[in-house]
């Protein structure tokens, strides 16, 4: 009787995950048709994937040529993995080469891994969703740092979590909890499966590796990748990798029932769904053969754990899988063998780190901004050749193209990390600075970087220097980490000097590109909009000019803070020239020019989205011009009153080609989605990130509401609600989606490939940075100016290194600087008789117009809290 009670309780617990939510909560805003957002363990945002992609036609995705693949980014500060709706996991490593460690390829018998098999009661049961047994009940959750699956079948409940533990370790962990839900004792064998199929994504060639080795003391399987690489057109110098990573798997917790490495022996005649070794309930330890570079091997890592489960009993097994240098393999395996519950530790760490941002009664927005922060940080990877981390653009550029493309992108993505993880932001800043050529060099900052620190030269883009200057200015002013700028940094072509000298070099190179009309040479590739010289005939960019009108004065403040008065003066003089040129580029139609094609103006008859936000940020428009500019953006780019408009997602970069108000069209048709008047077309999340930020700075009625509206329309939730059958836009999205006037407007991607979708860092990075800027947080040479730009009186924002809460009778905040000093704080508030306290103690303050000013001493790495309340 007791056995039946225990088993019933175990079954009830196992089935709890399948309980249908209340109808009102079944589909939170932004869920789309594939599943539903929910709150997972430790209060973390989680997406439950519910669609049966094998039967439901809605799973077929246009960006992937009809494929039903849907995946989620599982990562930490070091590695990234893709967890697929089909049930397998694929690990990416960038330490040495840009490679998949266990590339999935059904055609050659490589099935990814991160799942397993049960042998119970004479049955073989796969936990791969695609091979699940008939009648099995399943759950698939995509969460912060993990993917979780649950299956109930044959009297057993199997809970699996594959996760990248919070921190900087180069591995995945797989926790498998098996519960007996029956009233009888069960004898069960668990077979853990991970594939070995290293694939160099830059050269598009399989990597070679040695025969597997097994260490019985640590129960670790390893294969050493070969030094030899296959040179291809994508990477002609690919020859030797002098310190190749070792691929490993380890059984960390559970009984030892043997291991196997030969794929043919493991699968045998049973294939993927019912491997012969599982049916036989034993593993053959004979090692697989070595594999030459350029050849596809037949190696896997499998472990067996024999179990005896009483009624209601449960057991948790744990495995590790990763790629690292041999010494690191031993270290991380030992560390996680000792760990009691690394999954709970990782979840708690993520929960502590993620931001809490509340803008009005929008719980979905709080959820999404937490998700955005996770996506940006988990998109980081580590590269040995630079000894630094980078947050690349991700998506097809990284995981299909196999490169860190483009140079400017990592510098965009580090911006919100300045306030959320300044150590990571600093590392990315150093990574990027190493690509600056020596002073006087004929080289330019390369378009991107390939494996082992080899530049990817795709022509000259002439906006690269300014992004380094912008990121450095924001980092230095916000962190007060002035010592970082004295650290020696290598140049791209040899030698080294301080980071500050790298910034000087970048500035002087940028100024050497100034062109005849006050713009900047467009080079062979152009500026932010790649290929604008080819499609627009652009020879001179005024986007760069508008950007520098904002960037140079910001960097001048940092120069003042460092005591470099001469450089500050140079920056201000150049910034003033750029601002004057930007103001002079105002058109009769009511917007700013894009640039020049020889002597021909670009943007006189059609508004281009790129330069407008930077002109706003630089303070170029008068009040009258700002009002007109906002109206034109709303009419032509947001599409209010335009054919096919308005846009349900972010504003377009271009008006529609058939818009009756457009009198200018690109000379060569091209761009994203079609029907765009000017190159490049499409709704770009980065451009609209600038637009929301820039609009919020305009001192005209309605600007804050427009800025917040743009901010909301660039969320994932907005895209998922407008286009619920597009997976590309639910958990992540590409850098661009089609415009409201384009055919198939819900489709995303630039259309150059159909093998990879989503996972681009632009959308989450700019959403998070916009949230910080709309809250009004602005570091300065003196300290901080807090001037909220939101269309609401009450809100709160908390990140690890900055917080702000605006209430009815008080304003509170904090900063955690990396360097010490005294911050001069200016906080905009309408509170009467304001009283300022620091750490609970009242201090002297003064009223300066809309602002309350006070001094706040700070210590490095210590949180400094301030508050202003209404006095009597």
mmCIF file of C-alpha atoms in Angstrom, residues 338-676:
data_model
loop_
_atom_site.group_PDB
_atom_site.id
_atom_site.type_symbol
_atom_site.label_atom_id
_atom_site.label_comp_id
_atom_site.label_asym_id
_atom_site.label_seq_id
_atom_site.Cartn_x
_atom_site.Cartn_y
_atom_site.Cartn_z
ATOM 1 C CA UNK A 338 32.830 18.180 -6.340
ATOM 2 C CA UNK A 339 29.835 20.495 -6.944
ATOM 3 C CA UNK A 340 26.688 19.493 -5.064
ATOM 4 C CA UNK A 341 24.077 21.260 -7.201
ATOM 5 C CA UNK A 342 25.671 23.408 -9.928
ATOM 6 C CA UNK A 343 22.336 23.876 -11.703
ATOM 7 C CA UNK A 344 20.766 25.575 -8.682
ATOM 8 C CA UNK A 345 23.918 27.651 -8.176
ATOM 9 C CA UNK A 346 23.867 28.759 -11.807
ATOM 10 C CA UNK A 347 20.180 29.653 -11.677
ATOM 11 C CA UNK A 348 20.632 31.738 -8.527
ATOM 12 C CA UNK A 349 23.614 33.555 -10.046
ATOM 13 C CA UNK A 350 21.645 34.464 -13.163
ATOM 14 C CA UNK A 351 18.676 35.574 -11.032
ATOM 15 C CA UNK A 352 20.930 37.906 -9.003
ATOM 16 C CA UNK A 353 22.600 39.360 -12.087
ATOM 17 C CA UNK A 354 19.659 39.966 -14.424
ATOM 18 C CA UNK A 355 18.165 43.483 -14.394
ATOM 19 C CA UNK A 356 14.809 44.441 -12.950
ATOM 20 C CA UNK A 357 13.267 47.201 -15.079
ATOM 21 C CA UNK A 358 9.675 48.348 -14.623
ATOM 22 C CA UNK A 359 8.336 50.891 -17.083
ATOM 23 C CA UNK A 360 4.627 51.228 -16.331
ATOM 24 C CA UNK A 361 2.259 48.280 -15.975
ATOM 25 C CA UNK A 362 4.075 46.061 -18.480
ATOM 26 C CA UNK A 363 5.264 42.849 -16.828
ATOM 27 C CA UNK A 364 6.054 41.467 -20.281
ATOM 28 C CA UNK A 365 8.559 44.295 -20.793
ATOM 29 C CA UNK A 366 10.264 43.520 -17.482
ATOM 30 C CA UNK A 367 10.510 39.903 -18.630
ATOM 31 C CA UNK A 368 11.867 40.836 -22.039
ATOM 32 C CA UNK A 369 14.566 43.183 -20.750
ATOM 33 C CA UNK A 370 15.760 40.439 -18.415
ATOM 34 C CA UNK A 371 15.849 38.109 -21.403
ATOM 35 C CA UNK A 372 17.704 40.738 -23.456
ATOM 36 C CA UNK A 373 20.407 40.996 -20.794
ATOM 37 C CA UNK A 374 20.771 37.228 -20.735
ATOM 38 C CA UNK A 375 21.038 37.032 -24.521
ATOM 39 C CA UNK A 376 23.797 39.645 -24.707
ATOM 40 C CA UNK A 377 25.912 38.209 -21.926
ATOM 41 C CA UNK A 378 25.442 34.587 -23.006
ATOM 42 C CA UNK A 379 26.480 35.608 -26.522
ATOM 43 C CA UNK A 380 30.019 36.252 -25.276
ATOM 44 C CA UNK A 381 32.838 33.946 -26.329
ATOM 45 C CA UNK A 382 36.522 33.751 -25.455
ATOM 46 C CA UNK A 383 39.467 33.801 -27.873
ATOM 47 C CA UNK A 384 42.889 32.580 -26.749
ATOM 48 C CA UNK A 385 44.857 34.519 -29.353
ATOM 49 C CA UNK A 386 43.681 37.827 -27.884
ATOM 50 C CA UNK A 387 43.224 36.592 -24.341
ATOM 51 C CA UNK A 388 39.899 38.414 -24.296
ATOM 52 C CA UNK A 389 36.174 37.922 -24.596
ATOM 53 C CA UNK A 390 34.084 39.309 -27.416
ATOM 54 C CA UNK A 391 30.349 39.786 -27.947
ATOM 55 C CA UNK A 392 30.171 39.360 -31.688
ATOM 56 C CA UNK A 393 27.142 40.084 -33.838
ATOM 57 C CA UNK A 394 26.159 36.414 -33.540
ATOM 58 C CA UNK A 395 23.540 34.925 -35.818
ATOM 59 C CA UNK A 396 24.463 33.897 -39.339
ATOM 60 C CA UNK A 397 27.507 36.183 -39.337
ATOM 61 C CA UNK A 398 29.195 34.219 -36.553
ATOM 62 C CA UNK A 399 27.714 30.729 -36.540
ATOM 63 C CA UNK A 400 27.357 30.282 -40.285
ATOM 64 C CA UNK A 401 29.985 32.682 -41.649
ATOM 65 C CA UNK A 402 32.514 31.733 -38.986
ATOM 66 C CA UNK A 403 33.827 35.194 -38.174
ATOM 67 C CA UNK A 404 33.533 38.151 -35.815
ATOM 68 C CA UNK A 405 31.668 40.423 -38.223
ATOM 69 C CA UNK A 406 31.714 43.374 -38.289
ATOM 70 C CA UNK A 407 34.259 45.231 -36.156
ATOM 71 C CA UNK A 408 31.752 47.859 -35.017
ATOM 72 C CA UNK A 409 29.275 45.322 -33.657
ATOM 73 C CA UNK A 410 31.141 44.175 -30.563
ATOM 74 C CA UNK A 411 31.550 47.834 -29.609
ATOM 75 C CA UNK A 412 27.794 48.337 -29.888
ATOM 76 C CA UNK A 413 27.054 45.271 -27.783
ATOM 77 C CA UNK A 414 29.393 46.190 -24.945
ATOM 78 C CA UNK A 415 27.479 49.431 -24.285
ATOM 79 C CA UNK A 416 24.792 47.995 -21.971
ATOM 80 C CA UNK A 417 27.377 45.714 -20.336
ATOM 81 C CA UNK A 418 29.128 48.839 -19.049
ATOM 82 C CA UNK A 419 26.272 49.069 -16.552
ATOM 83 C CA UNK A 420 25.556 45.348 -16.208
ATOM 84 C CA UNK A 421 29.008 43.701 -16.328
ATOM 85 C CA UNK A 422 31.792 46.286 -16.644
ATOM 86 C CA UNK A 423 34.537 43.627 -16.503
ATOM 87 C CA UNK A 424 33.120 41.987 -19.620
ATOM 88 C CA UNK A 425 32.663 45.379 -21.301
ATOM 89 C CA UNK A 426 36.292 46.205 -20.530
ATOM 90 C CA UNK A 427 37.452 42.896 -22.019
ATOM 91 C CA UNK A 428 35.511 43.523 -25.235
ATOM 92 C CA UNK A 429 36.982 47.022 -25.397
ATOM 93 C CA UNK A 430 40.521 45.599 -25.185
ATOM 94 C CA UNK A 431 39.663 42.918 -27.755
ATOM 95 C CA UNK A 432 38.553 45.607 -30.200
ATOM 96 C CA UNK A 433 41.432 47.990 -29.508
ATOM 97 C CA UNK A 434 43.905 45.293 -30.557
ATOM 98 C CA UNK A 435 42.630 45.667 -34.106
ATOM 99 C CA UNK A 436 43.799 49.291 -34.422
ATOM 100 C CA UNK A 437 46.856 49.561 -36.733
ATOM 101 C CA UNK A 438 49.957 51.434 -35.620
ATOM 102 C CA UNK A 439 50.096 55.211 -36.132
ATOM 103 C CA UNK A 440 50.941 55.988 -39.735
ATOM 104 C CA UNK A 441 50.209 52.454 -40.891
ATOM 105 C CA UNK A 442 48.782 51.918 -44.374
ATOM 106 C CA UNK A 443 46.410 49.347 -42.895
ATOM 107 C CA UNK A 444 42.935 50.114 -41.602
ATOM 108 C CA UNK A 445 40.874 48.462 -38.932
ATOM 109 C CA UNK A 446 39.769 45.222 -40.613
ATOM 110 C CA UNK A 447 36.120 44.573 -41.332
ATOM 111 C CA UNK A 448 36.184 41.549 -39.042
ATOM 112 C CA UNK A 449 38.303 38.889 -37.429
ATOM 113 C CA UNK A 450 38.634 35.207 -38.212
ATOM 114 C CA UNK A 451 40.134 32.403 -36.199
ATOM 115 C CA UNK A 452 43.506 32.782 -34.486
ATOM 116 C CA UNK A 453 43.460 36.561 -34.787
ATOM 117 C CA UNK A 454 43.611 36.710 -38.574
ATOM 118 C CA UNK A 455 41.880 39.750 -40.063
ATOM 119 C CA UNK A 456 38.983 39.302 -42.463
ATOM 120 C CA UNK A 457 39.525 41.941 -45.123
ATOM 121 C CA UNK A 458 36.311 42.757 -46.972
ATOM 122 C CA UNK A 459 37.302 46.230 -48.105
ATOM 123 C CA UNK A 460 37.460 49.521 -46.243
ATOM 124 C CA UNK A 461 34.650 50.620 -43.939
ATOM 125 C CA UNK A 462 35.316 54.144 -42.747
ATOM 126 C CA UNK A 463 33.186 54.251 -39.590
ATOM 127 C CA UNK A 464 35.158 51.686 -37.570
ATOM 128 C CA UNK A 465 37.304 54.121 -35.576
ATOM 129 C CA UNK A 466 34.365 56.121 -34.251
ATOM 130 C CA UNK A 467 32.704 53.072 -32.646
ATOM 131 C CA UNK A 468 35.841 52.410 -30.618
ATOM 132 C CA UNK A 469 35.853 56.057 -29.518
ATOM 133 C CA UNK A 470 32.170 55.948 -28.558
ATOM 134 C CA UNK A 471 32.485 52.741 -26.541
ATOM 135 C CA UNK A 472 35.617 53.950 -24.773
ATOM 136 C CA UNK A 473 33.992 57.268 -23.851
ATOM 137 C CA UNK A 474 30.891 55.609 -22.397
ATOM 138 C CA UNK A 475 32.972 53.058 -20.505
ATOM 139 C CA UNK A 476 35.403 55.583 -19.050
ATOM 140 C CA UNK A 477 32.790 58.128 -17.993
ATOM 141 C CA UNK A 478 30.440 55.544 -16.483
ATOM 142 C CA UNK A 479 33.010 53.372 -14.718
ATOM 143 C CA UNK A 480 35.577 56.036 -13.696
ATOM 144 C CA UNK A 481 38.108 53.298 -14.463
ATOM 145 C CA UNK A 482 40.813 55.656 -15.665
ATOM 146 C CA UNK A 483 43.643 53.193 -15.064
ATOM 147 C CA UNK A 484 42.388 50.976 -17.885
ATOM 148 C CA UNK A 485 43.383 53.617 -20.421
ATOM 149 C CA UNK A 486 47.036 53.333 -19.379
ATOM 150 C CA UNK A 487 47.172 49.560 -19.945
ATOM 151 C CA UNK A 488 49.435 48.507 -22.846
ATOM 152 C CA UNK A 489 47.550 47.090 -25.824
ATOM 153 C CA UNK A 490 48.934 45.425 -28.961
ATOM 154 C CA UNK A 491 48.464 47.021 -32.362
ATOM 155 C CA UNK A 492 47.078 44.989 -35.249
ATOM 156 C CA UNK A 493 50.379 45.093 -37.149
ATOM 157 C CA UNK A 494 52.857 44.865 -34.302
ATOM 158 C CA UNK A 495 54.045 46.863 -31.341
ATOM 159 C CA UNK A 496 51.943 48.212 -28.514
ATOM 160 C CA UNK A 497 51.049 51.322 -26.590
ATOM 161 C CA UNK A 498 48.453 52.364 -24.026
ATOM 162 C CA UNK A 499 44.766 52.055 -24.744
ATOM 163 C CA UNK A 500 44.614 55.848 -24.630
ATOM 164 C CA UNK A 501 47.174 56.082 -27.441
ATOM 165 C CA UNK A 502 45.051 53.639 -29.442
ATOM 166 C CA UNK A 503 42.155 56.071 -29.084
ATOM 167 C CA UNK A 504 44.327 58.957 -30.237
ATOM 168 C CA UNK A 505 45.429 56.887 -33.227
ATOM 169 C CA UNK A 506 41.825 56.025 -34.083
ATOM 170 C CA UNK A 507 40.844 59.692 -33.843
ATOM 171 C CA UNK A 508 43.613 60.866 -36.143
ATOM 172 C CA UNK A 509 42.852 58.139 -38.652
ATOM 173 C CA UNK A 510 39.168 59.039 -38.603
ATOM 174 C CA UNK A 511 40.016 62.704 -39.223
ATOM 175 C CA UNK A 512 42.304 61.779 -42.118
ATOM 176 C CA UNK A 513 39.179 60.586 -43.940
ATOM 177 C CA UNK A 514 37.397 63.937 -43.921
ATOM 178 C CA UNK A 515 36.081 64.735 -47.383
ATOM 179 C CA UNK A 516 35.172 67.751 -49.505
ATOM 180 C CA UNK A 517 31.658 68.499 -48.218
ATOM 181 C CA UNK A 518 32.498 67.982 -44.535
ATOM 182 C CA UNK A 519 31.537 64.327 -44.638
ATOM 183 C CA UNK A 520 33.891 61.364 -44.506
ATOM 184 C CA UNK A 521 35.253 59.143 -47.264
ATOM 185 C CA UNK A 522 32.897 56.225 -47.844
ATOM 186 C CA UNK A 523 35.717 53.831 -48.732
ATOM 187 C CA UNK A 524 34.993 50.673 -50.699
ATOM 188 C CA UNK A 525 32.433 49.212 -48.273
ATOM 189 C CA UNK A 526 30.897 52.383 -46.855
ATOM 190 C CA UNK A 527 29.810 53.121 -43.321
ATOM 191 C CA UNK A 528 27.306 51.306 -41.098
ATOM 192 C CA UNK A 529 25.215 50.370 -44.164
ATOM 193 C CA UNK A 530 27.625 48.031 -45.886
ATOM 194 C CA UNK A 531 27.851 48.276 -49.674
ATOM 195 C CA UNK A 532 26.385 51.770 -49.784
ATOM 196 C CA UNK A 533 29.084 52.839 -52.296
ATOM 197 C CA UNK A 534 27.920 50.067 -54.642
ATOM 198 C CA UNK A 535 24.173 50.596 -54.275
ATOM 199 C CA UNK A 536 24.074 54.349 -53.720
ATOM 200 C CA UNK A 537 27.234 55.398 -55.483
ATOM 201 C CA UNK A 538 28.091 57.037 -52.157
ATOM 202 C CA UNK A 539 31.556 58.566 -52.017
ATOM 203 C CA UNK A 540 31.089 60.654 -48.882
ATOM 204 C CA UNK A 541 29.131 59.779 -45.736
ATOM 205 C CA UNK A 542 27.275 62.325 -43.653
ATOM 206 C CA UNK A 543 26.121 59.600 -41.269
ATOM 207 C CA UNK A 544 29.685 59.451 -39.944
ATOM 208 C CA UNK A 545 29.697 63.228 -39.592
ATOM 209 C CA UNK A 546 26.526 63.196 -37.492
ATOM 210 C CA UNK A 547 27.901 60.373 -35.371
ATOM 211 C CA UNK A 548 31.135 62.225 -34.701
ATOM 212 C CA UNK A 549 29.233 65.384 -33.787
ATOM 213 C CA UNK A 550 27.982 63.326 -30.835
ATOM 214 C CA UNK A 551 31.015 61.109 -30.168
ATOM 215 C CA UNK A 552 33.829 63.668 -30.138
ATOM 216 C CA UNK A 553 32.393 65.878 -27.352
ATOM 217 C CA UNK A 554 31.756 62.728 -25.256
ATOM 218 C CA UNK A 555 35.350 61.583 -25.647
ATOM 219 C CA UNK A 556 36.526 65.132 -24.901
ATOM 220 C CA UNK A 557 34.879 64.828 -21.478
ATOM 221 C CA UNK A 558 36.879 61.668 -20.826
ATOM 222 C CA UNK A 559 40.033 63.450 -21.973
ATOM 223 C CA UNK A 560 39.258 66.209 -19.457
ATOM 224 C CA UNK A 561 38.791 63.609 -16.728
ATOM 225 C CA UNK A 562 42.216 62.146 -17.567
ATOM 226 C CA UNK A 563 43.812 65.574 -17.703
ATOM 227 C CA UNK A 564 44.607 65.420 -21.423
ATOM 228 C CA UNK A 565 43.603 68.999 -22.243
ATOM 229 C CA UNK A 566 45.243 69.138 -25.678
ATOM 230 C CA UNK A 567 43.407 66.054 -26.935
ATOM 231 C CA UNK A 568 40.169 67.359 -25.447
ATOM 232 C CA UNK A 569 40.617 70.596 -27.397
ATOM 233 C CA UNK A 570 41.240 68.669 -30.645
ATOM 234 C CA UNK A 571 38.139 66.591 -30.079
ATOM 235 C CA UNK A 572 35.948 69.599 -29.374
ATOM 236 C CA UNK A 573 37.192 71.465 -32.432
ATOM 237 C CA UNK A 574 36.545 68.468 -34.688
ATOM 238 C CA UNK A 575 33.186 67.876 -33.027
ATOM 239 C CA UNK A 576 32.184 71.473 -33.643
ATOM 240 C CA UNK A 577 33.076 71.130 -37.339
ATOM 241 C CA UNK A 578 31.062 67.932 -37.562
ATOM 242 C CA UNK A 579 28.087 69.585 -35.871
ATOM 243 C CA UNK A 580 28.222 72.569 -38.221
ATOM 244 C CA UNK A 581 28.339 70.252 -41.240
ATOM 245 C CA UNK A 582 25.423 68.230 -39.890
ATOM 246 C CA UNK A 583 23.341 71.348 -39.366
ATOM 247 C CA UNK A 584 24.179 72.500 -42.876
ATOM 248 C CA UNK A 585 22.929 69.172 -44.271
ATOM 249 C CA UNK A 586 19.320 69.956 -43.267
ATOM 250 C CA UNK A 587 17.122 69.656 -46.335
ATOM 251 C CA UNK A 588 14.172 71.679 -47.532
ATOM 252 C CA UNK A 589 12.008 68.589 -47.017
ATOM 253 C CA UNK A 590 12.763 68.518 -43.278
ATOM 254 C CA UNK A 591 15.477 65.907 -42.576
ATOM 255 C CA UNK A 592 19.246 65.450 -42.832
ATOM 256 C CA UNK A 593 21.167 64.367 -45.918
ATOM 257 C CA UNK A 594 22.659 60.870 -46.097
ATOM 258 C CA UNK A 595 25.805 61.805 -48.004
ATOM 259 C CA UNK A 596 27.164 62.483 -51.472
ATOM 260 C CA UNK A 597 27.728 60.559 -54.674
ATOM 261 C CA UNK A 598 30.394 62.824 -56.130
ATOM 262 C CA UNK A 599 28.632 66.181 -56.210
ATOM 263 C CA UNK A 600 25.129 64.706 -56.052
ATOM 264 C CA UNK A 601 23.333 64.906 -52.734
ATOM 265 C CA UNK A 602 21.927 61.678 -51.333
ATOM 266 C CA UNK A 603 18.780 62.058 -49.295
ATOM 267 C CA UNK A 604 17.354 65.287 -50.636
ATOM 268 C CA UNK A 605 14.230 63.598 -52.035
ATOM 269 C CA UNK A 606 13.864 60.685 -49.627
ATOM 270 C CA UNK A 607 14.610 60.422 -45.942
ATOM 271 C CA UNK A 608 17.280 57.894 -44.949
ATOM 272 C CA UNK A 609 16.904 56.477 -41.446
ATOM 273 C CA UNK A 610 20.602 56.240 -40.553
ATOM 274 C CA UNK A 611 21.766 59.839 -39.942
ATOM 275 C CA UNK A 612 18.622 61.274 -38.310
ATOM 276 C CA UNK A 613 19.106 59.842 -34.766
ATOM 277 C CA UNK A 614 22.726 60.941 -34.556
ATOM 278 C CA UNK A 615 21.833 64.476 -35.570
ATOM 279 C CA UNK A 616 19.322 64.425 -32.697
ATOM 280 C CA UNK A 617 21.912 63.097 -30.230
ATOM 281 C CA UNK A 618 24.372 65.776 -31.318
ATOM 282 C CA UNK A 619 21.794 68.492 -30.706
ATOM 283 C CA UNK A 620 21.756 69.600 -34.340
ATOM 284 C CA UNK A 621 18.069 70.466 -34.914
ATOM 285 C CA UNK A 622 16.358 73.604 -33.695
ATOM 286 C CA UNK A 623 13.009 73.139 -31.942
ATOM 287 C CA UNK A 624 11.189 73.825 -35.194
ATOM 288 C CA UNK A 625 13.390 71.435 -37.141
ATOM 289 C CA UNK A 626 12.973 68.749 -34.472
ATOM 290 C CA UNK A 627 9.208 68.958 -34.723
ATOM 291 C CA UNK A 628 9.338 68.653 -38.506
ATOM 292 C CA UNK A 629 11.903 65.846 -38.390
ATOM 293 C CA UNK A 630 9.755 63.810 -35.999
ATOM 294 C CA UNK A 631 6.742 64.273 -38.250
ATOM 295 C CA UNK A 632 8.667 63.123 -41.320
ATOM 296 C CA UNK A 633 10.079 60.065 -39.576
ATOM 297 C CA UNK A 634 6.602 59.148 -38.425
ATOM 298 C CA UNK A 635 5.127 59.665 -41.882
ATOM 299 C CA UNK A 636 7.777 58.023 -44.077
ATOM 300 C CA UNK A 637 9.639 55.546 -41.842
ATOM 301 C CA UNK A 638 7.107 54.573 -39.179
ATOM 302 C CA UNK A 639 4.515 54.666 -41.950
ATOM 303 C CA UNK A 640 1.674 56.547 -40.277
ATOM 304 C CA UNK A 641 -0.354 57.669 -43.283
ATOM 305 C CA UNK A 642 1.956 55.878 -45.732
ATOM 306 C CA UNK A 643 0.871 53.151 -48.171
ATOM 307 C CA UNK A 644 0.808 49.865 -46.259
ATOM 308 C CA UNK A 645 1.513 51.565 -42.945
ATOM 309 C CA UNK A 646 1.877 52.030 -40.110
ATOM 310 C CA UNK A 647 4.593 49.611 -39.124
ATOM 311 C CA UNK A 648 3.568 47.191 -36.357
ATOM 312 C CA UNK A 649 7.249 46.787 -35.458
ATOM 313 C CA UNK A 650 10.182 49.187 -35.645
ATOM 314 C CA UNK A 651 10.463 52.007 -38.138
ATOM 315 C CA UNK A 652 11.953 51.339 -41.563
ATOM 316 C CA UNK A 653 15.317 52.589 -42.735
ATOM 317 C CA UNK A 654 13.732 53.696 -46.016
ATOM 318 C CA UNK A 655 10.371 54.962 -47.216
ATOM 319 C CA UNK A 656 8.386 52.777 -49.602
ATOM 320 C CA UNK A 657 9.368 53.018 -53.248
ATOM 321 C CA UNK A 658 5.727 53.668 -54.171
ATOM 322 C CA UNK A 659 5.187 56.353 -51.538
ATOM 323 C CA UNK A 660 3.836 59.419 -53.386
ATOM 324 C CA UNK A 661 5.957 61.747 -51.232
ATOM 325 C CA UNK A 662 9.251 60.181 -52.363
ATOM 326 C CA UNK A 663 11.146 61.837 -55.196
ATOM 327 C CA UNK A 664 14.478 59.978 -54.886
ATOM 328 C CA UNK A 665 15.314 56.321 -55.442
ATOM 329 C CA UNK A 666 18.583 54.410 -55.194
ATOM 330 C CA UNK A 667 20.281 54.140 -58.553
ATOM 331 C CA UNK A 668 20.712 50.365 -58.142
ATOM 332 C CA UNK A 669 17.756 48.368 -56.792
ATOM 333 C CA UNK A 670 18.662 46.330 -53.746
ATOM 334 C CA UNK A 671 18.244 45.899 -50.052
ATOM 335 C CA UNK A 672 16.100 43.979 -47.630
ATOM 336 C CA UNK A 673 12.572 42.868 -48.410
ATOM 337 C CA UNK A 674 11.839 44.847 -51.544
ATOM 338 C CA UNK A 675 9.816 47.980 -52.381
ATOM 339 C CA UNK A 676 12.261 50.234 -50.538
#
